[in-house]
CSV table of C-alpha atoms in Angstrom, one decimal:
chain,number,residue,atom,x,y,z
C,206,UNK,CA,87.9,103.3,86.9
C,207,UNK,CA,89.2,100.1,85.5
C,208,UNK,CA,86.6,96.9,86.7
C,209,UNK,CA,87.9,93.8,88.6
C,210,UNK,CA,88.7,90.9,86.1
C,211,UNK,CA,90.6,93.0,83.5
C,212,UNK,CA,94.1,92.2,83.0
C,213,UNK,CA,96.3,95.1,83.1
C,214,UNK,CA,99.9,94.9,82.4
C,215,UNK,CA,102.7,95.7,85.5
C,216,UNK,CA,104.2,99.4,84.7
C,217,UNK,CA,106.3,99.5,87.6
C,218,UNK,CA,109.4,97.0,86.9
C,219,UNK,CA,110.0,94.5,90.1
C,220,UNK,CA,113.6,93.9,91.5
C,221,UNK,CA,113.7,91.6,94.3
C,222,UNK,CA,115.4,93.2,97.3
C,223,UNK,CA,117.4,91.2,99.4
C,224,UNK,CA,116.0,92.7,102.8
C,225,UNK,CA,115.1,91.2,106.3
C,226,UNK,CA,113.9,95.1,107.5
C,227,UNK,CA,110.4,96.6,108.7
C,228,UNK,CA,110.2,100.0,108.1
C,229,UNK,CA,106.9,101.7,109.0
C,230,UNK,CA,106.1,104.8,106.5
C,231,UNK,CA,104.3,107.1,108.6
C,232,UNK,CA,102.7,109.2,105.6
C,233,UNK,CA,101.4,112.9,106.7
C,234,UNK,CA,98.7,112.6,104.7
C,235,UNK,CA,103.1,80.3,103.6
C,236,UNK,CA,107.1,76.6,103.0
C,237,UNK,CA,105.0,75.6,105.6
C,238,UNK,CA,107.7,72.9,107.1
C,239,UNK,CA,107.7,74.6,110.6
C,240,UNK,CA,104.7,75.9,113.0
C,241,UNK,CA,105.8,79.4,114.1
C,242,UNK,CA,109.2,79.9,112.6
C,243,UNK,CA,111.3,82.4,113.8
C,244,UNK,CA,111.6,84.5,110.6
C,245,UNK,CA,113.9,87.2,112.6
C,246,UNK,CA,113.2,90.4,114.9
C,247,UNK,CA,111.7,93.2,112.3
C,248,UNK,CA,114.5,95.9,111.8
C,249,UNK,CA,113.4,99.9,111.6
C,250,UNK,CA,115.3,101.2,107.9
C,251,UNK,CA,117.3,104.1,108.4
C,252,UNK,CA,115.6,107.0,106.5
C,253,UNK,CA,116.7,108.6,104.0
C,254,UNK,CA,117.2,112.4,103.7
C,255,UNK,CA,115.3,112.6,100.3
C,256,UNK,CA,112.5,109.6,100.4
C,257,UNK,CA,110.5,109.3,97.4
C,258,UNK,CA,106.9,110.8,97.4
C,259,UNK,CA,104.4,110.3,99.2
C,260,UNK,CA,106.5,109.9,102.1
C,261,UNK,CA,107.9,105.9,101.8
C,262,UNK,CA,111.7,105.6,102.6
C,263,UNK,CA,114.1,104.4,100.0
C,264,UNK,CA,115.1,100.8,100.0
C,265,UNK,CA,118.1,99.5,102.8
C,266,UNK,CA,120.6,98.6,100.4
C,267,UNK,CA,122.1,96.4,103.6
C,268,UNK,CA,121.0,92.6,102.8
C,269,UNK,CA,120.7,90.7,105.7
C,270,UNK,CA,121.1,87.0,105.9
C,271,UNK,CA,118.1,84.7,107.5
C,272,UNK,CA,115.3,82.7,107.7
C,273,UNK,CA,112.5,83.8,105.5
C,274,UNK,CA,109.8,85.3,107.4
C,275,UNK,CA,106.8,83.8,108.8
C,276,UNK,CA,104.0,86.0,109.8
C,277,UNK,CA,100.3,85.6,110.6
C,278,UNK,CA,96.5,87.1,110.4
C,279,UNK,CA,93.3,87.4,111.5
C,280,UNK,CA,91.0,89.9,112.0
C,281,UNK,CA,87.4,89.9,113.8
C,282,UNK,CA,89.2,89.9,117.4
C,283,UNK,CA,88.4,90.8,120.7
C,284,UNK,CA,85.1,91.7,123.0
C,285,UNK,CA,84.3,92.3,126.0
C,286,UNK,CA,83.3,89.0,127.6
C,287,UNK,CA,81.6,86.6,125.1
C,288,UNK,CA,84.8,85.9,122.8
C,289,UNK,CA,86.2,82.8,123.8
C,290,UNK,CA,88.7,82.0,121.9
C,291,UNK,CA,90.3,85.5,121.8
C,292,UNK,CA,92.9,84.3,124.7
C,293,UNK,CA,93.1,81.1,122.6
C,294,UNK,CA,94.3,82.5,119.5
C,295,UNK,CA,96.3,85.7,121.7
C,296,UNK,CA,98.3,82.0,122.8
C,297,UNK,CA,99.2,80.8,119.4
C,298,UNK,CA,100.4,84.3,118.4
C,299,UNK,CA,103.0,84.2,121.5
C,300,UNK,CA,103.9,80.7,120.9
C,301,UNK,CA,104.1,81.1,117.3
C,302,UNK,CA,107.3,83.7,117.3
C,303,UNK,CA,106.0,85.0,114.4
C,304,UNK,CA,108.1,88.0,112.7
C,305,UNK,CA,105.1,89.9,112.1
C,306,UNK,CA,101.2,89.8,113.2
C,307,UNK,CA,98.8,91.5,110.7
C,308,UNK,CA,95.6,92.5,112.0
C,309,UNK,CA,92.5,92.7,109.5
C,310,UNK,CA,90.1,95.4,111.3
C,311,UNK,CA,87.5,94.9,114.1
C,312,UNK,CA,90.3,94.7,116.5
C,313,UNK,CA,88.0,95.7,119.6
C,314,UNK,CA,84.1,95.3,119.7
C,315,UNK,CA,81.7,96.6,119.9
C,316,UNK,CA,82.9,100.0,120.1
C,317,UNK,CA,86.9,100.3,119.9
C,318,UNK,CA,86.7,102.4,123.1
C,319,UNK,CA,90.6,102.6,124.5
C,320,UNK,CA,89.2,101.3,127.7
C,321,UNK,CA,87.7,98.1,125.7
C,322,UNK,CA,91.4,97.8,124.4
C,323,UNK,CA,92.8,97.9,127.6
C,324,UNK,CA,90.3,95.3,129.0
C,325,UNK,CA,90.1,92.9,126.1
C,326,UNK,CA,92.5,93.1,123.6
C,327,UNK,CA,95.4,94.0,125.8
C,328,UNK,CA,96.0,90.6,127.8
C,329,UNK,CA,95.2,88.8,124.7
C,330,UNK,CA,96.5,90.1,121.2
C,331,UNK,CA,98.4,92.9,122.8
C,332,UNK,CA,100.9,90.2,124.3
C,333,UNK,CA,102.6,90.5,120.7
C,334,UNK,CA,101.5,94.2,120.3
C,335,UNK,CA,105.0,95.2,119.5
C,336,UNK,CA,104.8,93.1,116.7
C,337,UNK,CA,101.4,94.0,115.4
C,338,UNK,CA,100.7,96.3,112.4
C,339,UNK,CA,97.0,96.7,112.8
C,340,UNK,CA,94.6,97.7,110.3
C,341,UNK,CA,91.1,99.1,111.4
C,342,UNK,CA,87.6,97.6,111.3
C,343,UNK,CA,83.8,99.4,111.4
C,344,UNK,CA,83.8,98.0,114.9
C,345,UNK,CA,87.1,100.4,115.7
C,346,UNK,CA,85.5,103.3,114.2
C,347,UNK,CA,82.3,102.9,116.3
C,348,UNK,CA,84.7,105.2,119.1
C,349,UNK,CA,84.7,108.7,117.1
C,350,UNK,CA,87.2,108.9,114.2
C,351,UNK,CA,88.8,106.0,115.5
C,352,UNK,CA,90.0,107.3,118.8
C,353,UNK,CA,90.5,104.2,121.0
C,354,UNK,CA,92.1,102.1,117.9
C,355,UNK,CA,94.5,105.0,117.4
C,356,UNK,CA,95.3,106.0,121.3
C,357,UNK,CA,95.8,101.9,121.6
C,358,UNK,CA,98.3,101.1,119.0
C,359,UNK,CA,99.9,104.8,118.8
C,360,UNK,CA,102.5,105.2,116.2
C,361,UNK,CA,101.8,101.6,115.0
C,362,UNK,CA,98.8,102.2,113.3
C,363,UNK,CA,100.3,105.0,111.1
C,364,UNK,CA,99.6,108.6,110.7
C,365,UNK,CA,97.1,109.7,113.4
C,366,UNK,CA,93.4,109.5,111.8
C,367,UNK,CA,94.9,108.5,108.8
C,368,UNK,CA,94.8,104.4,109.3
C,369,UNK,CA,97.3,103.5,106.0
C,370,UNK,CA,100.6,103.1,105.9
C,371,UNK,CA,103.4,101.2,104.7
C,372,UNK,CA,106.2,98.8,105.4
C,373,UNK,CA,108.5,95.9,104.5
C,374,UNK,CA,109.2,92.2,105.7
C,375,UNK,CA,111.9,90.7,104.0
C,376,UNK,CA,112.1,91.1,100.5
C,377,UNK,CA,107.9,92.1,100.4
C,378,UNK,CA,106.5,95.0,100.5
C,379,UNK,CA,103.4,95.3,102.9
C,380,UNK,CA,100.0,97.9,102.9
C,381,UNK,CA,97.8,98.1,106.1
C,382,UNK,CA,95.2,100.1,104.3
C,383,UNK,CA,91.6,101.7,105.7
C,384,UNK,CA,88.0,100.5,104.0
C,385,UNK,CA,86.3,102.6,107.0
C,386,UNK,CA,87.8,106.2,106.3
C,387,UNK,CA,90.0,108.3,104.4
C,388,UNK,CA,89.3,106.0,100.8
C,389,UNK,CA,89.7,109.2,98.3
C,390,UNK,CA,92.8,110.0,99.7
C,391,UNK,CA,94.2,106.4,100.2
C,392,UNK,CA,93.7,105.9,96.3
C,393,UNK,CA,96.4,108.6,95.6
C,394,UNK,CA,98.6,107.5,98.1
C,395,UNK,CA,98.4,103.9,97.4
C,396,UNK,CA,99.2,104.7,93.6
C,397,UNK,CA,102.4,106.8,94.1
C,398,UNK,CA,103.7,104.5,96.9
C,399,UNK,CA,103.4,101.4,94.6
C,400,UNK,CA,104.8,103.7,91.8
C,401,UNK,CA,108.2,103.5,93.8
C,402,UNK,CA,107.8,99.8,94.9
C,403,UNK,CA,111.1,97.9,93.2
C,404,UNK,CA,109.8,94.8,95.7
C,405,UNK,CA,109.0,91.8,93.8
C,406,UNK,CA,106.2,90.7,96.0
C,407,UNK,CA,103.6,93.0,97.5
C,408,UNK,CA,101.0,91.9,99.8
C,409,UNK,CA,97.8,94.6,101.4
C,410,UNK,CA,95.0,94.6,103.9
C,411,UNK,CA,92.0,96.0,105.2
C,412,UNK,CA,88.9,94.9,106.6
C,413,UNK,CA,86.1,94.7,104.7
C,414,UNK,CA,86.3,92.5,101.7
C,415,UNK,CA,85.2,93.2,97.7
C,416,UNK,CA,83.8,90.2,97.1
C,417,UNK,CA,82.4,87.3,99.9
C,418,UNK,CA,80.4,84.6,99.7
C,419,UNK,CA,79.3,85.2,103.0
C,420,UNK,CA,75.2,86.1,103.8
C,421,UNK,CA,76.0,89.1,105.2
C,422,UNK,CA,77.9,92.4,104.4
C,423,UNK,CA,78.4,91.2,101.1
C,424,UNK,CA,78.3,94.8,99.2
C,425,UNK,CA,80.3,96.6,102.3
C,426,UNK,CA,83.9,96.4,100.6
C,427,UNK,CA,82.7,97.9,97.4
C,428,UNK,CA,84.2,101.3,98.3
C,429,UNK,CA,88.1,99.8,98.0
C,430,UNK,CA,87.4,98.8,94.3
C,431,UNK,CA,88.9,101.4,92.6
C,432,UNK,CA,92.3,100.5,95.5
C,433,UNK,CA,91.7,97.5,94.6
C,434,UNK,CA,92.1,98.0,90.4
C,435,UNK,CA,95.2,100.6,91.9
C,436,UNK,CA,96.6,97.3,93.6
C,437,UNK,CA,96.3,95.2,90.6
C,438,UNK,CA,98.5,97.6,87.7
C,439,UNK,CA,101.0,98.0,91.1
C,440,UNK,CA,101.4,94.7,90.4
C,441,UNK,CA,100.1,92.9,94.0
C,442,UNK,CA,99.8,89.7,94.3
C,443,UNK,CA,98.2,89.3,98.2
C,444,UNK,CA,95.3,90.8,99.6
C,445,UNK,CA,94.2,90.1,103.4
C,446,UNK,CA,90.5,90.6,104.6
C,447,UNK,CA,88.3,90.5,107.8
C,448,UNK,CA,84.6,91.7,108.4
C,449,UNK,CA,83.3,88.5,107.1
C,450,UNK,CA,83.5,86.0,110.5
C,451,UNK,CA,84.7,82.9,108.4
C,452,UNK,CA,87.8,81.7,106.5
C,453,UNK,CA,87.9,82.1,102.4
C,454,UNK,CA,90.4,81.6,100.1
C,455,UNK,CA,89.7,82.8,96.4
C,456,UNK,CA,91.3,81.9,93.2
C,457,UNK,CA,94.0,84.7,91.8
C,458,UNK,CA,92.0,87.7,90.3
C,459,UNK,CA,93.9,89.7,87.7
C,460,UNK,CA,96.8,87.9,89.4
C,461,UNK,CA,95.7,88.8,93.5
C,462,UNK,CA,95.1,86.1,95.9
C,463,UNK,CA,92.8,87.2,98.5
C,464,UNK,CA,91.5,86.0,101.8
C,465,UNK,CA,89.0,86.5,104.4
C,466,UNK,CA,90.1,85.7,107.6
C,467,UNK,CA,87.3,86.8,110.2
C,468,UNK,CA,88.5,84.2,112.4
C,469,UNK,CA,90.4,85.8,115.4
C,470,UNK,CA,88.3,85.1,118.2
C,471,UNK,CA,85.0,87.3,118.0
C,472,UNK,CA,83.4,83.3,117.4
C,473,UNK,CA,80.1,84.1,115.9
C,474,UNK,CA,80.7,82.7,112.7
C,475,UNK,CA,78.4,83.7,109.4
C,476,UNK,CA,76.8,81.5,107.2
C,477,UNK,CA,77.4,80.9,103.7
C,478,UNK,CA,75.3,82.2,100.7
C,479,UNK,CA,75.5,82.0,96.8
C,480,UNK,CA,79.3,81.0,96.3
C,481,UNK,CA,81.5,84.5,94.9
C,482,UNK,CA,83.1,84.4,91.9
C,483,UNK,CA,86.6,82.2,92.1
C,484,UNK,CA,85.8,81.4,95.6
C,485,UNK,CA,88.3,77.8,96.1
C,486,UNK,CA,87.5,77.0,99.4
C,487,UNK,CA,85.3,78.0,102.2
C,488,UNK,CA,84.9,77.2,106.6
C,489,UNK,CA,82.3,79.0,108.8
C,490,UNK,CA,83.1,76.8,112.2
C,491,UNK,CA,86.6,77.3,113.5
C,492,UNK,CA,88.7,80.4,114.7
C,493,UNK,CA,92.7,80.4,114.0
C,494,UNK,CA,95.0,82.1,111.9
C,495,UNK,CA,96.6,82.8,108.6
C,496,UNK,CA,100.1,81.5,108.4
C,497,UNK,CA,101.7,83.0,105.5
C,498,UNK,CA,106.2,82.0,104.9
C,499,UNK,CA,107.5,85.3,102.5
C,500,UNK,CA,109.6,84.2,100.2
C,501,UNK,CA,111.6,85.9,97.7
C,502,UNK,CA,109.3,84.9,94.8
C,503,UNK,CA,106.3,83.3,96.0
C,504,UNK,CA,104.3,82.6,99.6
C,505,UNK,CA,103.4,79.5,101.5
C,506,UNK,CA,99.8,79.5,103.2
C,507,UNK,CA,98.1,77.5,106.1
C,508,UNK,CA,95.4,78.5,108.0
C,509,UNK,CA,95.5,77.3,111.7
C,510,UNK,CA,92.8,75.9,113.7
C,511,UNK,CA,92.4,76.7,117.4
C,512,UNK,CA,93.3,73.5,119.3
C,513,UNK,CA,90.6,71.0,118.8
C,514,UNK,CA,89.6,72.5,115.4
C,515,UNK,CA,89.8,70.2,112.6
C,516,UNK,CA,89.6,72.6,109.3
C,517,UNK,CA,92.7,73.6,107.8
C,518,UNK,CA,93.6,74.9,104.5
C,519,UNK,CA,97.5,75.1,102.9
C,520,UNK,CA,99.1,75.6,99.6
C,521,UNK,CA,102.1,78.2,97.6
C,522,UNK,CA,101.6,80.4,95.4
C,523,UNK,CA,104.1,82.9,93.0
C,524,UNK,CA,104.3,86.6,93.0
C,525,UNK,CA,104.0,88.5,89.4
């Protein structure tokens, strides 16, 4: 297993692809000059009759002109009755006309039952459902196997009991990947599906995060290391987290940017503990979202407060 913090070189060579198409791969197995731009309606490819292994259809050759797209993330979401600022932020996804909503796991406390869905999440988050590309959280799985998270979102959370997948925005190349089941397998898959990734800029997420400096579940991502080393020679360069109920922004490791954003609306936020390696910056007191522009060759950021919050965070970066 290769370690975090050793640089690998890229095998796979990167071609940007001049694409404005979502594709879900359903695998048997941040400028930030504009609030909620309208980076286009998502746009299923066609598939192909040969797609390459594992499963991942070949890239739409068709360019389509437009806006670059804007999408946004959060995780830690949606309970029963004590979440306030679930409908808050469920607002500022609608308002947003975001391309794409990403969420980071722990979609539905405290068990992920389908009739907690329907009750919480729905008239909140699920307002932009056919939007979403969810990712699951330990809270999800409490339901057996996942069964309200996968009855809920159906064919947009992937493979059935699987919970990983694949897709494109624009020229970028997306992973909604699994920390609570199914790792071994994943590890396989997420090698030979970045093995024929010509995309520039590739971006993944699951719930619980590697590395925190959060003073709890600090050792709970550990599992994903070895997807996370798999993400690094694929040449990634974003990686989205949950699980931690705060906001944190780390440095580029091995050229990955990650972030925690535990900040959907669940509102019990975490305290802070000895600062993780290349942590940059760090909030444990407001709920919002992630605002990330895809460009063809880099990202704009900006984390979004709920109204009356006054912590934001905003910057660029470059893919590899």
């Amino acid at each position: 297993m290769r370690e975090p913090g050793s640089r690998v070189a890229r095998t796979v060579p990167r071609v940007v692809v001049a694409v404005l198409a979502v594709s879900f791969v359903l695998v048997a197995c941040g400028s930030d000059s504009k609030t909620g731009a309208d980076g286009g309606s998502p746009r299923p490819r066609p598939a192909t009759t040969a797609p390459p292994s594992p499963g991942r259809s070949a890239p739409d050759s068709t360019a389509v002109a437009g806006p670059d797209p804007v999408i946004a993330a959060a995780g830690d979401i949606a309970c029963p009755s004590s979440c306030t600022s679930t409908k808050t932020v469920g607002d500022m996804l609608v308002e947003g006309n975001y391309t794409a909503v990403l969420t980071l796991g722990d979609n539905q406390y405290e068990d992920g039952r389908l009739s907690e869905y329907t009750r919480s999440y729905d008239p909140t988050w699920g307002r932009v459902k056919d939007k979403t590309y969810p990712s699951p959280g330990n809270h999800d799985y409490h339901d057996a196997n996942g069964a309200g998270y996968y009855a809920y979102f159906g064919s947009r959370a992937g493979p059935p009991g699987k919970g990983y997948y694949s897709y494109d925005i624009g020229t970028w190349h997306l992973l909604s990947l699994n920390s609570e089941a199914n790792i071994d397998a994943q590890l396989g898959w997420v090698k030979a599906d970045l093995a024929v990734n010509h995309s520039r800029c590739t971006l993944a997420y699951w719930h619980k995060p590697i590395w925190t400096s959060g003073n709890t579940h600090r050792h709970d991502g550990e599992p994903m290391t070895a997807i996370w080393n798999a993400l690094v020679e694929g040449g990634a360069d974003v990686v989205l987290n949950g699980h931690v109920h705060n906001y944190e922004r780390f440095a580029p490791r091995d050229g990955i940017r990650a972030f925690i954003v535990g900040t959907g609306g669940r509102d019990s936020h975490y305290g802070f503990a000895q600062t993780a390696s290349l942590s940059e910056v760090r909030d444990n007191s407001t709920d919002g979202l992630l605002r990330l522009t895809l460009h063809p060759a880099g990202y704009d950021w900006r984390f979004l407060p709920v109204p009356g919050g006054t912590f934001s965070d905003a910057g660029a970066g470059t893919c590899r």
